[in-house]
Short mmCIF file of C-alpha atoms and ligand atoms in Angstrom, two decimals:
data_model
loop_
_atom_site.label_atom_id
_atom_site.label_comp_id
_atom_site.label_asym_id
_atom_site.label_seq_id
_atom_site.Cartn_x
_atom_site.Cartn_y
_atom_site.Cartn_z
CA MET A 2 -3.82 9.85 -21.46
CA ALA A 3 -0.76 8.09 -20.10
CA PHE A 4 -0.73 6.98 -16.74
CA GLN A 5 1.33 9.54 -14.55
CA LEU A 6 3.72 9.06 -11.33
CA PRO A 7 1.77 11.33 -8.83
CA PRO A 8 3.99 13.32 -6.90
CA LEU A 9 4.89 12.62 -3.56
CA PRO A 10 2.91 14.42 -0.49
CA TYR A 11 5.74 15.09 1.29
CA SER A 12 9.60 15.37 0.84
CA THR A 13 11.66 12.79 0.61
CA ASN A 14 13.05 13.43 3.32
CA ALA A 15 10.10 13.65 5.58
CA LEU A 16 10.07 10.75 6.89
CA ALA A 17 13.42 9.85 7.89
CA ALA A 18 12.50 10.66 11.46
CA ARG A 19 10.34 8.18 11.71
CA GLN A 20 12.81 5.38 9.93
CA MET A 21 11.81 5.42 6.49
CA CYS A 22 15.59 6.99 5.14
CA GLN A 23 15.69 9.89 2.52
CA GLU A 24 17.17 6.84 -0.02
CA THR A 25 14.41 4.61 0.74
CA LEU A 26 11.61 6.76 -0.83
CA GLU A 27 14.17 7.89 -3.54
CA LEU A 28 14.49 5.10 -4.80
CA HIS A 29 10.74 3.23 -3.68
CA HIS A 30 8.72 6.58 -5.66
CA GLY A 31 11.37 7.74 -8.17
CA LYS A 32 12.38 4.50 -9.09
CA HIS A 33 10.00 1.80 -8.10
CA HIS A 34 7.07 3.01 -8.67
CA GLN A 35 7.46 4.84 -11.51
CA ALA A 36 8.78 1.77 -13.19
CA TYR A 37 5.52 0.39 -12.69
CA VAL A 38 4.13 3.28 -14.25
CA THR A 39 6.45 3.18 -16.72
CA ALA A 40 5.90 -0.63 -17.49
CA LEU A 41 1.60 0.14 -17.72
CA ASN A 42 1.80 2.40 -19.75
CA GLY A 43 3.56 0.09 -22.37
CA PHE A 44 1.34 -2.67 -22.06
CA VAL A 45 -2.00 0.00 -22.82
CA GLU A 46 -0.11 1.21 -25.84
CA LYS A 47 0.19 -2.00 -27.34
CA ASN A 48 -3.46 -3.35 -26.66
CA PRO A 49 -6.41 -1.11 -27.75
CA ALA A 50 -8.74 -3.14 -25.03
CA LEU A 51 -6.80 -1.26 -22.46
CA GLN A 52 -6.55 1.78 -23.98
CA GLY A 53 -9.57 4.33 -22.29
CA LYS A 54 -10.00 2.52 -19.58
CA SER A 55 -9.37 3.38 -15.65
CA LEU A 56 -6.86 2.07 -13.79
CA GLU A 57 -9.28 0.33 -11.59
CA ASP A 58 -11.02 -0.45 -14.33
CA ILE A 59 -7.80 -2.43 -15.38
CA ILE A 60 -7.33 -3.76 -12.54
CA LYS A 61 -10.43 -5.77 -12.39
CA LEU A 62 -10.37 -6.90 -15.45
CA SER A 63 -7.31 -8.28 -16.09
CA TYR A 64 -6.96 -10.07 -12.35
CA ASN A 65 -7.06 -13.51 -12.66
CA ASN A 66 -6.75 -13.33 -16.15
CA PRO A 67 -3.71 -15.36 -17.44
CA ASP A 68 -2.68 -13.72 -20.26
CA LEU A 69 -3.17 -10.09 -18.80
CA ALA A 70 -0.73 -11.36 -15.70
CA PRO A 71 1.86 -8.47 -16.09
CA VAL A 72 -0.43 -5.96 -16.86
CA PHE A 73 -2.14 -6.73 -13.47
CA ASN A 74 1.17 -6.71 -11.94
CA ASN A 75 1.94 -3.12 -13.10
CA ALA A 76 -1.73 -2.32 -12.38
CA GLY A 77 -2.08 -3.29 -8.83
CA GLN A 78 1.44 -1.59 -8.04
CA HIS A 79 0.56 1.39 -9.66
CA TRP A 80 -2.79 1.36 -7.44
CA ASN A 81 -0.81 0.05 -4.23
CA HIS A 82 1.96 3.06 -4.27
CA ILE A 83 -0.99 6.05 -4.55
CA LEU A 84 -2.51 5.05 -1.67
CA PHE A 85 0.84 3.68 0.30
CA TRP A 86 2.11 7.50 -0.52
CA GLN A 87 -1.06 9.04 1.39
CA ALA A 88 -1.43 6.00 4.15
CA MET A 89 1.87 7.88 5.62
CA SER A 90 2.08 11.17 7.17
CA PRO A 91 5.51 13.33 8.13
CA THR A 92 3.28 15.19 10.88
CA GLU A 93 0.52 12.75 11.72
CA GLY A 94 2.10 9.11 11.83
CA GLY A 95 0.77 7.12 14.44
CA LYS A 96 -2.08 8.99 15.60
CA ILE A 97 -5.26 7.73 16.04
CA PRO A 98 -8.50 9.64 15.75
CA GLY A 99 -11.08 9.40 18.43
CA ARG A 100 -13.96 7.77 15.58
CA LEU A 101 -11.25 5.35 13.99
CA GLU A 102 -10.21 4.48 17.77
CA GLN A 103 -14.05 3.18 18.44
CA LYS A 104 -14.37 1.14 15.14
CA LEU A 105 -10.79 -0.52 15.72
CA VAL A 106 -11.98 -1.62 19.47
CA SER A 107 -14.72 -2.36 18.22
CA ASP A 108 -14.06 -4.84 15.49
CA PHE A 109 -10.90 -6.18 16.79
CA GLY A 110 -11.14 -5.95 20.47
CA SER A 111 -8.46 -3.48 20.61
CA VAL A 112 -6.29 -0.93 19.16
CA ALA A 113 -3.42 -2.97 20.58
CA ALA A 114 -5.41 -6.12 19.01
CA PHE A 115 -5.65 -4.66 15.32
CA LYS A 116 -1.58 -3.65 15.10
CA GLU A 117 -1.21 -7.75 16.24
CA ALA A 118 -3.15 -8.52 13.69
CA PHE A 119 -1.83 -6.39 10.91
CA LYS A 120 1.36 -6.90 12.03
CA ALA A 121 1.10 -10.98 11.38
CA ALA A 122 -0.48 -10.68 7.82
CA GLY A 123 2.13 -8.32 6.53
CA VAL A 124 4.96 -10.73 8.34
CA GLY A 125 2.97 -13.96 7.15
CA GLN A 126 2.68 -12.45 3.54
CA PHE A 127 5.56 -15.10 2.10
CA GLY A 128 7.74 -12.97 -0.08
CA SER A 129 6.15 -9.65 -1.59
CA GLY A 130 3.05 -8.12 -0.89
CA TRP A 131 0.79 -6.28 0.77
CA ALA A 132 -0.82 -5.70 4.52
CA TRP A 133 -4.21 -4.35 4.38
CA LEU A 134 -6.63 -2.79 6.75
CA VAL A 135 -9.89 -2.34 4.73
CA LEU A 136 -13.92 -1.61 5.76
CA ALA A 137 -14.96 -5.10 4.51
CA PRO A 138 -18.64 -5.37 2.06
CA ASP A 139 -20.04 -6.39 6.31
CA GLY A 140 -19.05 -2.98 7.16
CA LYS A 141 -16.18 -4.23 9.53
CA LEU A 142 -12.87 -3.22 9.89
CA LYS A 143 -10.57 -6.36 8.58
CA VAL A 144 -7.27 -6.80 8.06
CA THR A 145 -5.81 -8.69 4.75
CA LYS A 146 -2.90 -9.58 2.73
CA THR A 147 -1.88 -10.07 -0.84
CA PRO A 148 0.88 -11.08 -2.85
CA ASN A 149 2.64 -9.36 -5.20
CA GLY A 150 0.92 -6.69 -6.94
CA SER A 151 -2.87 -7.50 -5.12
CA ASN A 152 -5.11 -6.04 -3.48
CA PRO A 153 -8.19 -6.43 -2.24
CA LEU A 154 -9.67 -3.61 -4.98
CA ALA A 155 -9.13 -6.44 -7.17
CA THR A 156 -10.31 -9.46 -4.58
CA GLY A 157 -13.15 -7.58 -3.26
CA GLU A 158 -11.89 -8.14 -0.04
CA GLY A 159 -13.35 -4.45 0.90
CA LYS A 160 -12.60 -0.64 0.51
CA ALA A 161 -8.68 -0.11 0.92
CA LEU A 162 -8.10 2.18 4.67
CA LEU A 163 -4.28 2.00 4.77
CA GLY A 164 -2.20 -0.15 2.72
CA CYS A 165 2.05 -1.35 3.68
CA ASP A 166 4.03 -2.34 1.28
CA VAL A 167 6.38 -5.24 2.70
CA TRP A 168 8.08 -5.75 -0.78
CA GLU A 169 12.23 -5.92 1.05
CA HIS A 170 12.50 -2.57 -1.25
CA SER A 171 10.22 -0.49 1.12
CA TYR A 172 12.15 -1.28 4.14
CA TYR A 173 15.60 -2.54 3.34
CA LEU A 174 17.49 0.24 4.09
CA ASP A 175 16.10 1.17 6.94
CA PHE A 176 15.49 -2.39 8.84
CA ARG A 177 17.76 -4.82 6.71
CA ASN A 178 15.74 -8.72 6.91
CA ARG A 179 13.42 -6.91 10.22
CA ARG A 180 10.14 -6.65 8.45
CA PRO A 181 8.20 -7.66 11.74
CA ASP A 182 10.26 -4.48 13.22
CA TYR A 183 9.38 -2.50 9.94
CA LEU A 184 5.57 -3.29 10.63
CA GLN A 185 5.47 -1.93 14.27
CA ASN A 186 7.31 0.98 13.58
CA TRP A 187 4.93 1.56 10.75
CA LEU A 188 2.00 1.14 12.43
CA ASP A 189 3.34 2.94 15.95
CA ASN A 190 5.09 6.17 13.83
CA ILE A 191 4.24 6.03 10.10
CA ALA A 192 0.94 5.40 9.58
CA ASN A 193 -1.95 7.68 8.83
CA TYR A 194 -4.82 6.85 10.77
CA GLU A 195 -6.37 10.27 9.43
CA PHE A 196 -6.46 9.30 5.34
CA ALA A 197 -8.06 6.00 6.85
CA LEU A 198 -10.83 7.47 8.55
CA ALA A 199 -11.39 9.83 5.63
CA GLN A 200 -11.63 6.76 3.51
CA LEU A 201 -14.22 5.46 5.93
CA GLY A 202 -16.19 8.41 4.84
MN1 MN3 B 301 7.16 -0.78 -3.46
#
């Protein structure tokens, strides 16, 4: 069974009022994410060792394996984007549920400090990559960043609660080169904190 592009959980114009325009979502989901899925399926087709494996297993077995770097990049990006679409909300974006707010305050000192840390991670990721809010193995919320198609599942840094794509394709139409403004808007108006809380369990 080949990997599939999941449908967006909202329409391509659903986030336009929150500064992620229809063209951004059309290209990002329909072209970029689709290209990762297509490439991944091509690699699996040619490599019996990958066949029948889950996406998570492929990510883990290809991580830090130079021979499988293109497999890792595309499998990672497929996983990252599946999470990314869910990590945004056209209706509840930016609203932090009380139970998550308490945990953010407890682990970062304040919601503002969490947002600053997340923004710094996204801005500080040189080139392409991702900023993450994770539940670390020690039970604390942490902010982390990964380059290119990597993610906390591969690195073992924790369970991803939110992931923000900082590749230029995710913000260039809406924010041009202003990645800090994209991240601030994402945290304030787009991030689906209900989803993050649900991942927290
Ligand atoms: Mn992307």
